[in-house]
Short mmCIF file of C-alpha atoms in Angstrom, two decimals:
data_model
loop_
_atom_site.label_atom_id
_atom_site.label_comp_id
_atom_site.label_asym_id
_atom_site.label_seq_id
_atom_site.Cartn_x
_atom_site.Cartn_y
_atom_site.Cartn_z
CA MET A 1 25.78 -27.59 -82.98
CA ARG A 2 27.65 -28.16 -79.72
CA ARG A 3 28.75 -31.60 -80.85
CA ARG A 4 30.12 -30.22 -84.12
CA VAL A 5 32.08 -27.53 -82.32
CA SER A 6 33.35 -29.99 -79.74
CA SER A 7 34.40 -32.59 -82.34
CA ARG A 8 36.09 -29.91 -84.43
CA HIS A 9 37.94 -28.70 -81.34
CA LEU A 10 39.10 -32.21 -80.47
CA SER A 11 40.20 -32.90 -84.03
CA ARG A 12 42.74 -30.08 -83.67
CA TYR A 13 44.46 -32.11 -80.97
CA ARG A 14 44.26 -35.35 -82.95
CA HIS A 15 45.74 -33.66 -86.03
CA PRO A 16 47.76 -30.66 -84.82
CA TRP A 17 49.81 -30.48 -88.03
CA ARG A 18 48.07 -29.56 -91.28
CA ARG A 19 49.70 -30.03 -94.66
CA LEU A 20 49.23 -27.09 -97.05
CA PRO A 21 50.61 -26.48 -100.57
CA HIS A 22 53.15 -23.96 -99.27
CA GLY A 23 54.20 -26.06 -96.26
CA GLY A 24 53.05 -27.53 -92.97
CA VAL A 25 51.30 -25.32 -90.45
CA LEU A 26 50.40 -25.84 -86.79
CA VAL A 27 46.65 -25.48 -86.22
CA LEU A 28 47.07 -25.17 -82.45
CA SER A 29 47.48 -21.87 -80.68
CA PRO A 30 50.98 -21.16 -79.28
CA PRO A 31 49.98 -21.97 -75.66
CA GLU A 32 48.34 -25.22 -76.74
CA ALA A 33 51.35 -26.23 -78.80
CA LEU A 34 53.75 -25.39 -75.98
CA LEU A 35 51.80 -27.36 -73.40
CA LEU A 36 51.35 -30.30 -75.77
CA GLY A 37 55.06 -30.26 -76.54
CA PHE A 38 56.01 -30.32 -72.86
CA VAL A 39 53.51 -33.12 -72.17
CA LEU A 40 54.93 -35.21 -75.01
CA LEU A 41 58.46 -34.61 -73.77
CA CYS A 42 57.40 -35.74 -70.29
CA ALA A 43 55.85 -38.89 -71.77
CA VAL A 44 58.99 -39.72 -73.76
CA GLY A 45 61.18 -39.02 -70.75
CA THR A 46 59.01 -41.22 -68.54
CA LEU A 47 59.32 -44.13 -70.96
CA LEU A 48 63.10 -43.75 -71.24
CA LEU A 49 63.62 -43.45 -67.49
CA SER A 50 61.42 -46.54 -66.94
CA LEU A 51 63.85 -48.70 -68.92
CA PRO A 52 65.90 -51.15 -66.80
CA GLN A 53 69.18 -49.68 -68.04
CA ALA A 54 68.22 -46.17 -66.88
CA SER A 55 68.59 -46.79 -63.13
CA TYR A 56 70.35 -49.10 -60.73
CA GLU A 57 67.04 -49.86 -59.00
CA PRO A 58 63.62 -50.30 -60.67
CA LEU A 59 61.49 -47.15 -60.73
CA THR A 60 57.74 -46.94 -60.27
CA TRP A 61 55.72 -45.18 -62.96
CA HIS A 62 55.12 -42.12 -60.81
CA GLU A 63 58.82 -41.84 -59.89
CA ALA A 64 59.77 -41.89 -63.58
CA LEU A 65 56.99 -39.43 -64.44
CA PHE A 66 57.94 -37.04 -61.64
CA THR A 67 61.63 -37.11 -62.58
CA ALA A 68 60.90 -36.59 -66.28
CA THR A 69 58.52 -33.69 -65.58
CA SER A 70 60.97 -32.09 -63.18
CA ALA A 71 63.70 -32.31 -65.83
CA VAL A 72 61.57 -31.03 -68.73
CA THR A 73 60.26 -28.11 -66.68
CA VAL A 74 63.82 -27.52 -65.36
CA THR A 75 62.59 -27.70 -61.77
CA GLY A 76 65.00 -29.96 -59.91
CA LEU A 77 62.63 -31.49 -57.36
CA VAL A 78 63.42 -35.20 -57.07
CA VAL A 79 61.78 -38.25 -55.55
CA VAL A 80 64.76 -40.40 -56.57
CA ASP A 81 68.35 -39.24 -56.11
CA THR A 82 70.03 -38.54 -59.44
CA SER A 83 72.99 -40.63 -58.24
CA LEU A 84 70.76 -43.72 -58.48
CA PHE A 85 70.48 -43.32 -62.24
CA THR A 86 72.97 -44.95 -64.56
CA PRO A 87 75.03 -42.87 -66.99
CA PHE A 88 72.30 -43.56 -69.56
CA GLY A 89 69.58 -42.38 -67.17
CA GLN A 90 71.54 -39.26 -66.26
CA SER A 91 72.05 -38.57 -69.97
CA VAL A 92 68.29 -38.78 -70.50
CA ILE A 93 67.73 -36.32 -67.64
CA LEU A 94 70.37 -33.99 -69.08
CA GLY A 95 68.76 -34.14 -72.52
CA LEU A 96 65.34 -33.34 -71.07
CA ILE A 97 66.82 -30.40 -69.17
CA GLN A 98 68.46 -29.00 -72.30
CA VAL A 99 65.38 -29.34 -74.48
CA GLY A 100 63.03 -28.11 -71.77
CA GLY A 101 65.27 -25.20 -70.84
CA LEU A 102 65.89 -23.78 -74.29
CA GLY A 103 62.42 -24.67 -75.55
CA PHE A 104 61.56 -27.48 -77.92
CA MET A 105 60.46 -25.04 -80.62
CA THR A 106 63.92 -23.48 -80.67
CA PHE A 107 65.36 -26.78 -81.82
CA ALA A 108 62.60 -27.21 -84.38
CA ALA A 109 63.13 -23.67 -85.69
CA LEU A 110 66.90 -24.12 -85.87
CA THR A 111 66.48 -27.38 -87.81
CA MET A 112 64.18 -25.72 -90.32
CA LEU A 113 66.58 -22.79 -90.71
CA LEU A 114 69.54 -25.11 -91.29
CA LEU A 115 67.58 -27.06 -93.89
CA GLY A 116 66.57 -23.84 -95.62
CA MET A 117 62.88 -24.49 -95.05
CA ARG A 118 60.36 -21.66 -94.87
CA MET A 119 58.97 -21.19 -91.38
CA PRO A 120 55.16 -20.80 -91.28
CA ILE A 121 53.90 -17.65 -89.58
CA GLN A 122 52.20 -19.69 -86.83
CA GLN A 123 55.48 -21.33 -85.88
CA ARG A 124 57.37 -18.03 -85.98
CA LYS A 125 54.67 -16.60 -83.72
CA LEU A 126 55.19 -19.48 -81.32
CA ILE A 127 58.94 -18.83 -81.14
CA ARG A 128 58.29 -15.13 -80.64
CA GLU A 129 55.97 -15.83 -77.71
CA THR A 130 58.42 -18.34 -76.23
CA PHE A 131 61.17 -15.74 -76.00
CA ASN A 132 58.97 -12.69 -75.40
CA TYR A 133 60.48 -11.21 -78.59
CA THR A 134 58.49 -8.72 -80.61
CA SER A 135 60.35 -8.54 -83.94
CA LEU A 136 59.63 -11.31 -86.44
CA ALA A 137 62.16 -9.86 -88.91
CA GLU A 138 65.15 -10.76 -86.71
CA LEU A 139 63.72 -14.00 -85.39
CA SER A 140 66.14 -16.26 -87.27
CA GLN A 141 69.13 -14.34 -85.95
CA LEU A 142 67.80 -14.52 -82.40
CA VAL A 143 67.27 -18.28 -82.57
CA ARG A 144 70.83 -18.80 -83.79
CA LEU A 145 72.10 -16.52 -81.05
CA VAL A 146 70.12 -18.47 -78.43
CA ILE A 147 71.68 -21.77 -79.41
CA LEU A 148 75.19 -20.33 -79.78
CA PHE A 149 75.05 -18.43 -76.49
CA ALA A 150 73.73 -21.48 -74.61
CA LEU A 151 76.33 -23.87 -76.02
CA LEU A 152 79.21 -21.47 -75.49
CA SER A 153 78.12 -20.72 -71.91
CA GLU A 154 77.75 -24.39 -71.10
CA ALA A 155 81.08 -25.27 -72.74
CA LEU A 156 82.89 -22.49 -70.87
CA GLY A 157 81.18 -23.50 -67.62
CA THR A 158 82.18 -27.13 -68.16
CA GLY A 159 85.80 -26.16 -68.71
CA LEU A 160 85.96 -23.99 -65.59
CA LEU A 161 84.23 -26.56 -63.39
CA ALA A 162 86.59 -29.22 -64.72
CA LEU A 163 89.51 -27.27 -63.23
CA SER A 164 88.16 -28.21 -59.81
CA TRP A 165 86.46 -31.55 -60.40
CA VAL A 166 88.85 -33.32 -62.80
CA PRO A 167 91.72 -33.34 -60.25
CA GLU A 168 89.27 -34.58 -57.63
CA TYR A 169 87.35 -37.23 -59.60
CA GLY A 170 89.59 -38.05 -62.57
CA TRP A 171 89.17 -37.17 -66.25
CA GLU A 172 86.13 -39.26 -67.16
CA HIS A 173 83.94 -38.71 -64.12
CA GLY A 174 85.26 -35.19 -63.53
CA LEU A 175 84.34 -34.06 -67.05
CA TRP A 176 80.92 -35.71 -66.80
CA VAL A 177 79.93 -34.04 -63.52
CA SER A 178 81.28 -30.73 -64.88
CA LEU A 179 79.17 -31.02 -68.04
CA PHE A 180 76.11 -32.16 -66.10
CA HIS A 181 76.22 -29.29 -63.63
CA ALA A 182 77.05 -26.70 -66.30
CA ILE A 183 73.99 -27.61 -68.38
CA SER A 184 71.82 -27.95 -65.30
CA ALA A 185 72.96 -24.54 -64.00
CA PHE A 186 72.57 -22.62 -67.25
CA ASN A 187 69.06 -24.00 -67.68
CA ASN A 188 68.21 -23.18 -64.05
CA ALA A 189 67.34 -26.84 -63.46
CA GLY A 190 69.02 -27.49 -60.12
CA PHE A 191 69.70 -31.19 -60.81
CA SER A 192 72.90 -32.50 -59.26
CA VAL A 193 74.57 -35.89 -59.43
CA TRP A 194 75.01 -35.77 -55.65
CA PRO A 195 72.16 -36.34 -53.14
CA ASN A 196 73.05 -33.24 -51.10
CA SER A 197 73.45 -30.97 -54.14
CA LEU A 198 76.55 -28.75 -53.73
CA ILE A 199 76.82 -28.76 -49.93
CA ASP A 200 80.15 -30.61 -50.05
CA HIS A 201 81.53 -27.88 -52.33
CA ALA A 202 80.25 -24.89 -50.38
CA HIS A 203 83.81 -23.73 -49.61
CA ASP A 204 85.04 -23.89 -53.22
CA PRO A 205 84.95 -20.33 -54.65
CA LEU A 206 85.37 -21.51 -58.25
CA ILE A 207 82.33 -23.79 -58.04
CA ASN A 208 80.22 -21.10 -56.39
CA ILE A 209 81.16 -18.38 -58.87
CA VAL A 210 80.80 -20.50 -62.02
CA ILE A 211 77.49 -22.14 -61.06
CA SER A 212 75.89 -18.87 -59.92
CA ALA A 213 77.15 -17.04 -63.04
CA LEU A 214 75.66 -19.73 -65.28
CA PHE A 215 72.18 -19.65 -63.80
CA ILE A 216 72.15 -15.85 -63.66
CA LEU A 217 73.07 -15.70 -67.37
CA GLY A 218 70.44 -18.30 -68.22
CA GLY A 219 67.88 -16.39 -66.19
CA LEU A 220 68.32 -13.00 -67.87
CA GLY A 221 66.17 -13.88 -70.86
CA PHE A 222 67.30 -14.35 -74.42
CA ALA A 223 65.79 -11.06 -75.57
CA VAL A 224 68.06 -9.32 -73.06
CA VAL A 225 71.07 -11.38 -74.14
CA GLY A 226 70.34 -10.64 -77.81
CA GLU A 227 70.13 -6.92 -77.16
CA LEU A 228 73.31 -6.87 -75.06
CA TYR A 229 75.10 -8.77 -77.85
CA GLN A 230 74.11 -6.13 -80.41
CA TRP A 231 74.56 -3.17 -78.06
CA ARG A 232 76.99 -0.44 -79.02
CA ARG A 233 78.37 2.33 -76.78
CA GLY A 234 76.15 5.38 -76.89
CA LYS A 235 73.06 3.35 -77.76
CA LEU A 236 70.32 3.29 -75.14
CA LEU A 237 69.14 -0.13 -74.05
CA SER A 238 65.43 -0.90 -74.22
CA LEU A 239 63.24 -0.40 -71.18
CA HIS A 240 62.74 -4.16 -70.81
CA THR A 241 66.48 -4.84 -70.70
CA ARG A 242 67.20 -2.03 -68.25
CA VAL A 243 64.37 -3.08 -65.93
CA THR A 244 65.47 -6.71 -66.05
CA LEU A 245 69.10 -5.89 -65.25
CA TRP A 246 68.30 -3.45 -62.45
CA ALA A 247 65.67 -5.75 -60.88
CA THR A 248 68.07 -8.70 -61.04
CA PHE A 249 70.79 -6.67 -59.33
CA TRP A 250 68.62 -5.27 -56.54
CA LEU A 251 66.86 -8.57 -55.80
CA ALA A 252 70.23 -10.31 -55.53
CA LEU A 253 71.55 -7.57 -53.26
CA ALA A 254 68.44 -7.64 -51.07
CA GLY A 255 68.60 -11.43 -50.81
CA LEU A 256 72.27 -11.29 -49.85
CA ALA A 257 71.65 -8.68 -47.14
CA ALA A 258 68.69 -10.64 -45.74
CA MET A 259 70.69 -13.88 -45.75
CA LEU A 260 73.56 -12.31 -43.84
CA ILE A 261 71.28 -10.65 -41.28
CA LEU A 262 68.85 -13.51 -40.68
CA GLU A 263 71.28 -16.45 -40.82
CA TRP A 264 74.50 -14.98 -39.42
CA ARG A 265 74.00 -16.47 -35.95
CA ASN A 266 72.23 -19.65 -37.05
CA PRO A 267 74.68 -22.47 -36.16
CA ALA A 268 73.02 -24.80 -38.69
CA THR A 269 73.69 -22.44 -41.63
CA LEU A 270 76.00 -19.42 -41.78
CA GLY A 271 76.77 -19.49 -38.06
CA GLY A 272 78.43 -22.87 -38.48
CA LEU A 273 81.04 -21.53 -40.93
CA ASP A 274 84.39 -20.48 -39.50
CA SER A 275 85.31 -17.47 -41.64
CA PHE A 276 83.74 -14.29 -42.95
CA GLY A 277 84.69 -15.18 -46.52
CA ALA A 278 82.96 -18.56 -46.31
CA ARG A 279 79.83 -16.99 -44.84
CA LEU A 280 79.73 -14.32 -47.54
CA GLN A 281 80.25 -16.90 -50.28
CA VAL A 282 77.48 -19.21 -49.08
CA ALA A 283 75.16 -16.28 -48.38
CA TRP A 284 75.61 -15.01 -51.95
CA PHE A 285 74.89 -18.41 -53.45
CA GLN A 286 71.75 -18.93 -51.38
CA ALA A 287 70.58 -15.38 -52.13
CA VAL A 288 70.60 -15.88 -55.90
CA THR A 289 69.66 -19.56 -56.22
CA PRO A 290 65.92 -18.96 -55.45
CA ARG A 291 65.67 -17.20 -58.82
CA THR A 292 64.75 -20.78 -59.91
CA ALA A 293 68.30 -22.20 -60.02
CA GLY A 294 67.57 -24.85 -57.38
CA PHE A 295 71.12 -25.63 -56.23
CA ASN A 296 71.98 -25.29 -52.57
CA THR A 297 75.22 -25.14 -50.59
CA LEU A 298 73.56 -25.48 -47.19
CA ASP A 299 70.63 -27.42 -45.75
CA ILE A 300 67.44 -25.57 -46.76
CA ALA A 301 65.48 -27.21 -43.95
CA GLU A 302 67.74 -25.46 -41.41
CA LEU A 303 66.95 -21.93 -42.57
CA THR A 304 65.17 -19.71 -40.08
CA THR A 305 61.46 -19.16 -40.64
CA PRO A 306 61.86 -15.51 -41.79
CA MET A 307 64.54 -16.49 -44.33
CA THR A 308 62.39 -19.40 -45.50
CA GLN A 309 59.51 -17.02 -46.17
CA LEU A 310 61.76 -14.59 -48.01
CA THR A 311 63.12 -17.46 -50.11
CA MET A 312 59.54 -18.35 -51.04
CA LEU A 313 58.97 -14.78 -52.22
CA LEU A 314 62.12 -14.86 -54.35
CA MET A 315 61.07 -18.22 -55.84
CA PHE A 316 57.64 -16.79 -56.65
CA ILE A 317 59.21 -13.82 -58.45
CA GLY A 318 61.69 -15.90 -60.45
CA ALA A 319 64.01 -14.48 -63.10
CA GLY A 320 63.80 -12.72 -66.47
CA ALA A 321 61.03 -13.09 -69.03
CA GLY A 322 61.79 -15.47 -71.90
CA SER A 323 64.59 -17.18 -69.99
CA THR A 324 65.34 -20.72 -68.85
CA ALA A 325 63.86 -19.78 -65.46
CA SER A 326 60.23 -19.50 -64.36
CA GLY A 327 58.20 -17.70 -61.70
CA ILE A 328 56.05 -14.67 -62.45
CA LYS A 329 59.27 -12.96 -63.70
CA VAL A 330 61.12 -9.95 -62.32
CA THR A 331 59.53 -7.56 -64.82
CA THR A 332 56.06 -8.63 -63.68
CA PHE A 333 57.05 -7.95 -60.08
CA VAL A 334 58.42 -4.52 -61.00
CA VAL A 335 55.23 -3.59 -62.88
CA LEU A 336 53.15 -4.56 -59.84
CA LEU A 337 55.33 -2.35 -57.63
CA LEU A 338 54.96 0.51 -60.11
CA VAL A 339 51.17 0.14 -60.11
CA ALA A 340 51.12 0.30 -56.31
CA ARG A 341 53.42 3.33 -56.32
CA ALA A 342 51.29 5.12 -58.91
CA PHE A 343 48.16 4.50 -56.85
CA LEU A 344 49.76 5.82 -53.66
CA GLN A 345 50.98 8.91 -55.52
CA GLY A 346 47.57 9.52 -57.09
CA ASN A 347 48.78 8.85 -60.65
CA ASN A 348 46.73 7.04 -63.27
CA GLN A 349 49.74 5.83 -65.26
CA PRO A 350 52.63 3.83 -63.74
CA ALA A 351 56.03 4.88 -65.08
CA ILE A 352 59.70 4.02 -64.74
CA LEU A 353 62.93 5.43 -66.21
CA GLY A 354 61.01 8.15 -68.05
CA ARG A 355 58.62 5.70 -69.73
CA SER A 356 54.96 4.99 -68.94
CA ILE A 357 53.70 1.42 -68.72
CA PRO A 358 50.82 0.61 -71.13
CA GLN A 359 47.56 -0.67 -69.67
CA VAL A 360 47.86 -4.02 -71.48
CA ILE A 361 51.18 -4.65 -69.68
CA VAL A 362 49.58 -3.80 -66.35
CA ILE A 363 46.70 -6.20 -67.03
CA LYS A 364 49.14 -8.90 -68.05
CA ALA A 365 51.20 -8.46 -64.88
CA VAL A 366 48.13 -8.58 -62.62
CA ALA A 367 46.74 -11.64 -64.45
CA VAL A 368 50.04 -13.54 -64.30
CA ALA A 369 50.55 -12.82 -60.59
CA LEU A 370 46.94 -13.67 -59.70
CA ALA A 371 47.01 -16.89 -61.72
CA GLY A 372 50.26 -17.87 -60.02
CA MET A 373 48.81 -17.30 -56.56
CA LEU A 374 45.67 -19.28 -57.41
CA LEU A 375 47.74 -22.18 -58.77
CA ILE A 376 49.87 -22.20 -55.62
CA PHE A 377 46.76 -22.13 -53.44
CA LEU A 378 45.13 -25.04 -55.29
CA CYS A 379 48.27 -27.17 -55.18
CA LEU A 380 48.83 -26.37 -51.50
CA PHE A 381 45.20 -27.29 -50.79
CA VAL A 382 45.78 -30.74 -52.31
CA LEU A 383 49.01 -31.20 -50.40
CA THR A 384 47.54 -30.20 -47.04
CA TRP A 385 44.60 -32.53 -47.67
CA SER A 386 46.74 -35.57 -48.58
CA GLU A 387 49.65 -34.86 -46.18
CA SER A 388 47.83 -34.07 -42.94
CA ASP A 389 50.85 -34.88 -40.76
CA ALA A 390 53.36 -32.72 -42.63
CA SER A 391 54.41 -29.22 -41.63
CA PHE A 392 52.44 -26.48 -43.37
CA LEU A 393 55.62 -24.46 -43.94
CA ASP A 394 57.30 -27.44 -45.60
CA LEU A 395 54.31 -28.01 -47.87
CA ALA A 396 54.02 -24.32 -48.76
CA PHE A 397 57.73 -24.16 -49.57
CA GLU A 398 57.44 -27.26 -51.77
CA THR A 399 54.45 -25.81 -53.62
CA VAL A 400 56.08 -22.46 -54.36
CA SER A 401 59.25 -24.26 -55.44
CA ALA A 402 57.22 -26.36 -57.90
CA PHE A 403 55.38 -23.34 -59.29
CA GLY A 404 58.60 -21.38 -59.80
CA THR A 405 60.29 -24.55 -61.13
CA VAL A 406 63.04 -23.89 -58.60
CA GLY A 407 63.81 -27.28 -57.11
CA LEU A 408 64.71 -26.18 -53.59
CA SER A 409 63.14 -28.40 -50.96
CA ARG A 410 63.04 -28.83 -47.21
CA GLY A 411 63.52 -32.57 -47.68
CA ILE A 412 59.95 -33.86 -47.97
CA THR A 413 59.62 -34.50 -51.72
CA ASP A 414 60.31 -38.24 -51.69
CA ASP A 415 58.01 -38.74 -48.67
CA LEU A 416 54.94 -37.27 -50.41
CA SER A 417 52.05 -39.49 -51.43
CA ILE A 418 51.15 -40.16 -55.06
CA PRO A 419 48.28 -37.58 -55.12
CA SER A 420 50.67 -34.94 -53.79
CA GLN A 421 53.33 -35.84 -56.34
CA LEU A 422 50.76 -35.65 -59.15
CA ALA A 423 49.65 -32.23 -57.88
CA LEU A 424 53.27 -31.05 -57.98
CA ILE A 425 53.66 -32.46 -61.50
CA VAL A 426 50.71 -30.39 -62.73
CA THR A 427 52.00 -27.34 -60.87
CA MET A 428 55.45 -27.68 -62.45
CA LEU A 429 53.95 -27.91 -65.94
CA LEU A 430 51.56 -25.00 -65.49
CA GLY A 431 54.21 -22.97 -63.68
CA ARG A 432 56.46 -23.39 -66.70
CA VAL A 433 53.87 -22.79 -69.44
CA GLY A 434 51.07 -20.93 -67.63
CA PRO A 435 52.47 -17.37 -67.34
CA LEU A 436 53.53 -17.50 -70.99
CA SER A 437 50.09 -18.71 -72.06
CA LEU A 438 48.34 -15.96 -70.12
CA GLY A 439 50.56 -13.38 -71.73
CA TYR A 440 49.73 -14.74 -75.17
CA PHE A 441 45.98 -14.71 -74.62
CA ILE A 442 46.09 -11.13 -73.30
CA ALA A 443 48.31 -9.95 -76.16
CA ALA A 444 46.17 -11.72 -78.75
CA SER A 445 42.83 -10.52 -77.38
CA LYS A 446 40.77 -8.24 -79.57
CA ALA A 447 38.77 -5.22 -78.54
CA ARG A 448 35.06 -5.85 -78.09
CA GLY A 449 32.69 -4.30 -80.57
CA ILE A 450 30.36 -3.33 -77.75
CA THR A 451 31.32 -0.80 -75.09
CA TYR A 452 29.47 -1.04 -71.79
CA ALA A 453 28.54 1.83 -69.51
CA ARG A 454 31.00 2.35 -66.68
CA GLY A 455 30.25 0.93 -63.25
CA SER A 456 31.92 1.26 -59.87
CA VAL A 457 32.85 -1.22 -57.13
CA GLN A 458 34.41 -0.57 -53.73
CA ILE A 459 38.09 -1.60 -53.44
CA GLY A 460 39.83 -1.97 -50.09
#
């Protein structure tokens, strides 16, 4: 009996697509299909980046795999500088970022919609889970809006960045670096064509404003963008949208205040800048980039220890649900705070903005946060075991950055051993797909037919 069940389970992976009279249907669950899709994209990216014409110097298999995974999961951690890739190799990286950021099923759904094909319920369910969207009736409109909003944002970002980089680098190279950074920023990837990211452009207000605006827009979540697009004056926004917008604002403000206070006198960071405007500009950029954007305008390794720890917290939280960013998501963090507040106030039901939070949402938030912490702990355990001479703070920062698919680093990524790089690869994949998968399994769970007697355990 076990063998039959096991062989049937494996056959689902060997034949994930089943042909039926009314159309093809995926037999995998949404989390399985998402993970399989990301793994296949990583494999294709690894093969393309391994080609001789992809880089100026030959890459090892693990360098190509790490780069492809980092691009697909829109992380930005690199073991090989992006400047060492040829235009073809950089185009492959950019393509992986775009597909990985928007979600491979979005492109599949859009293709089927354009061809007039009927979308099976399983595939529509997968798209719904990808974007944390609850209405299947307006799914087609949302998918179109996602693609249109992304392309318009990236096109506008490219045009604005070109105003600064075309005069500096010429038309051809200036337009290319503008396009590359616009797509990378909107998808919260953090890849840059320069080895030191945007440090050389820290004093350019246009670059700072455009890049930060792009990754904030990409990190709001497409459900939020769709609702804001359809919003009319006098109509109340949903609780999810209001919580996402308020949490994004207050986290950015708190990060900016902490950056100014903790780094103001640090000569290696803000203290080395000669004007208040420059310090404020750099502080703003570094306050919002941990939301999984991954770009930096100063040396991350020079941050003070308190600011480094706060950056790790911001990376762990991440950005909006259903966005190009990762982390446990700002709404998850808010729900956890509400649960703690309700407990301290002696309330059984957490609430915000005149609305109570259902128990299933509370369970989902706790499960996502706990799973994230366990994944970080396991990855950090592997890194501390294989990198005994490295600083614990550097390894912890690298691990949290991989989980949140942020891409910020204290400069140790390319010095890590192969086991450590493989551990980060797994962490990047699970950090990208894991929280979504947990949410699906909790939402899809069914009530048990048997109810057990209540028990009690001591907490705290």
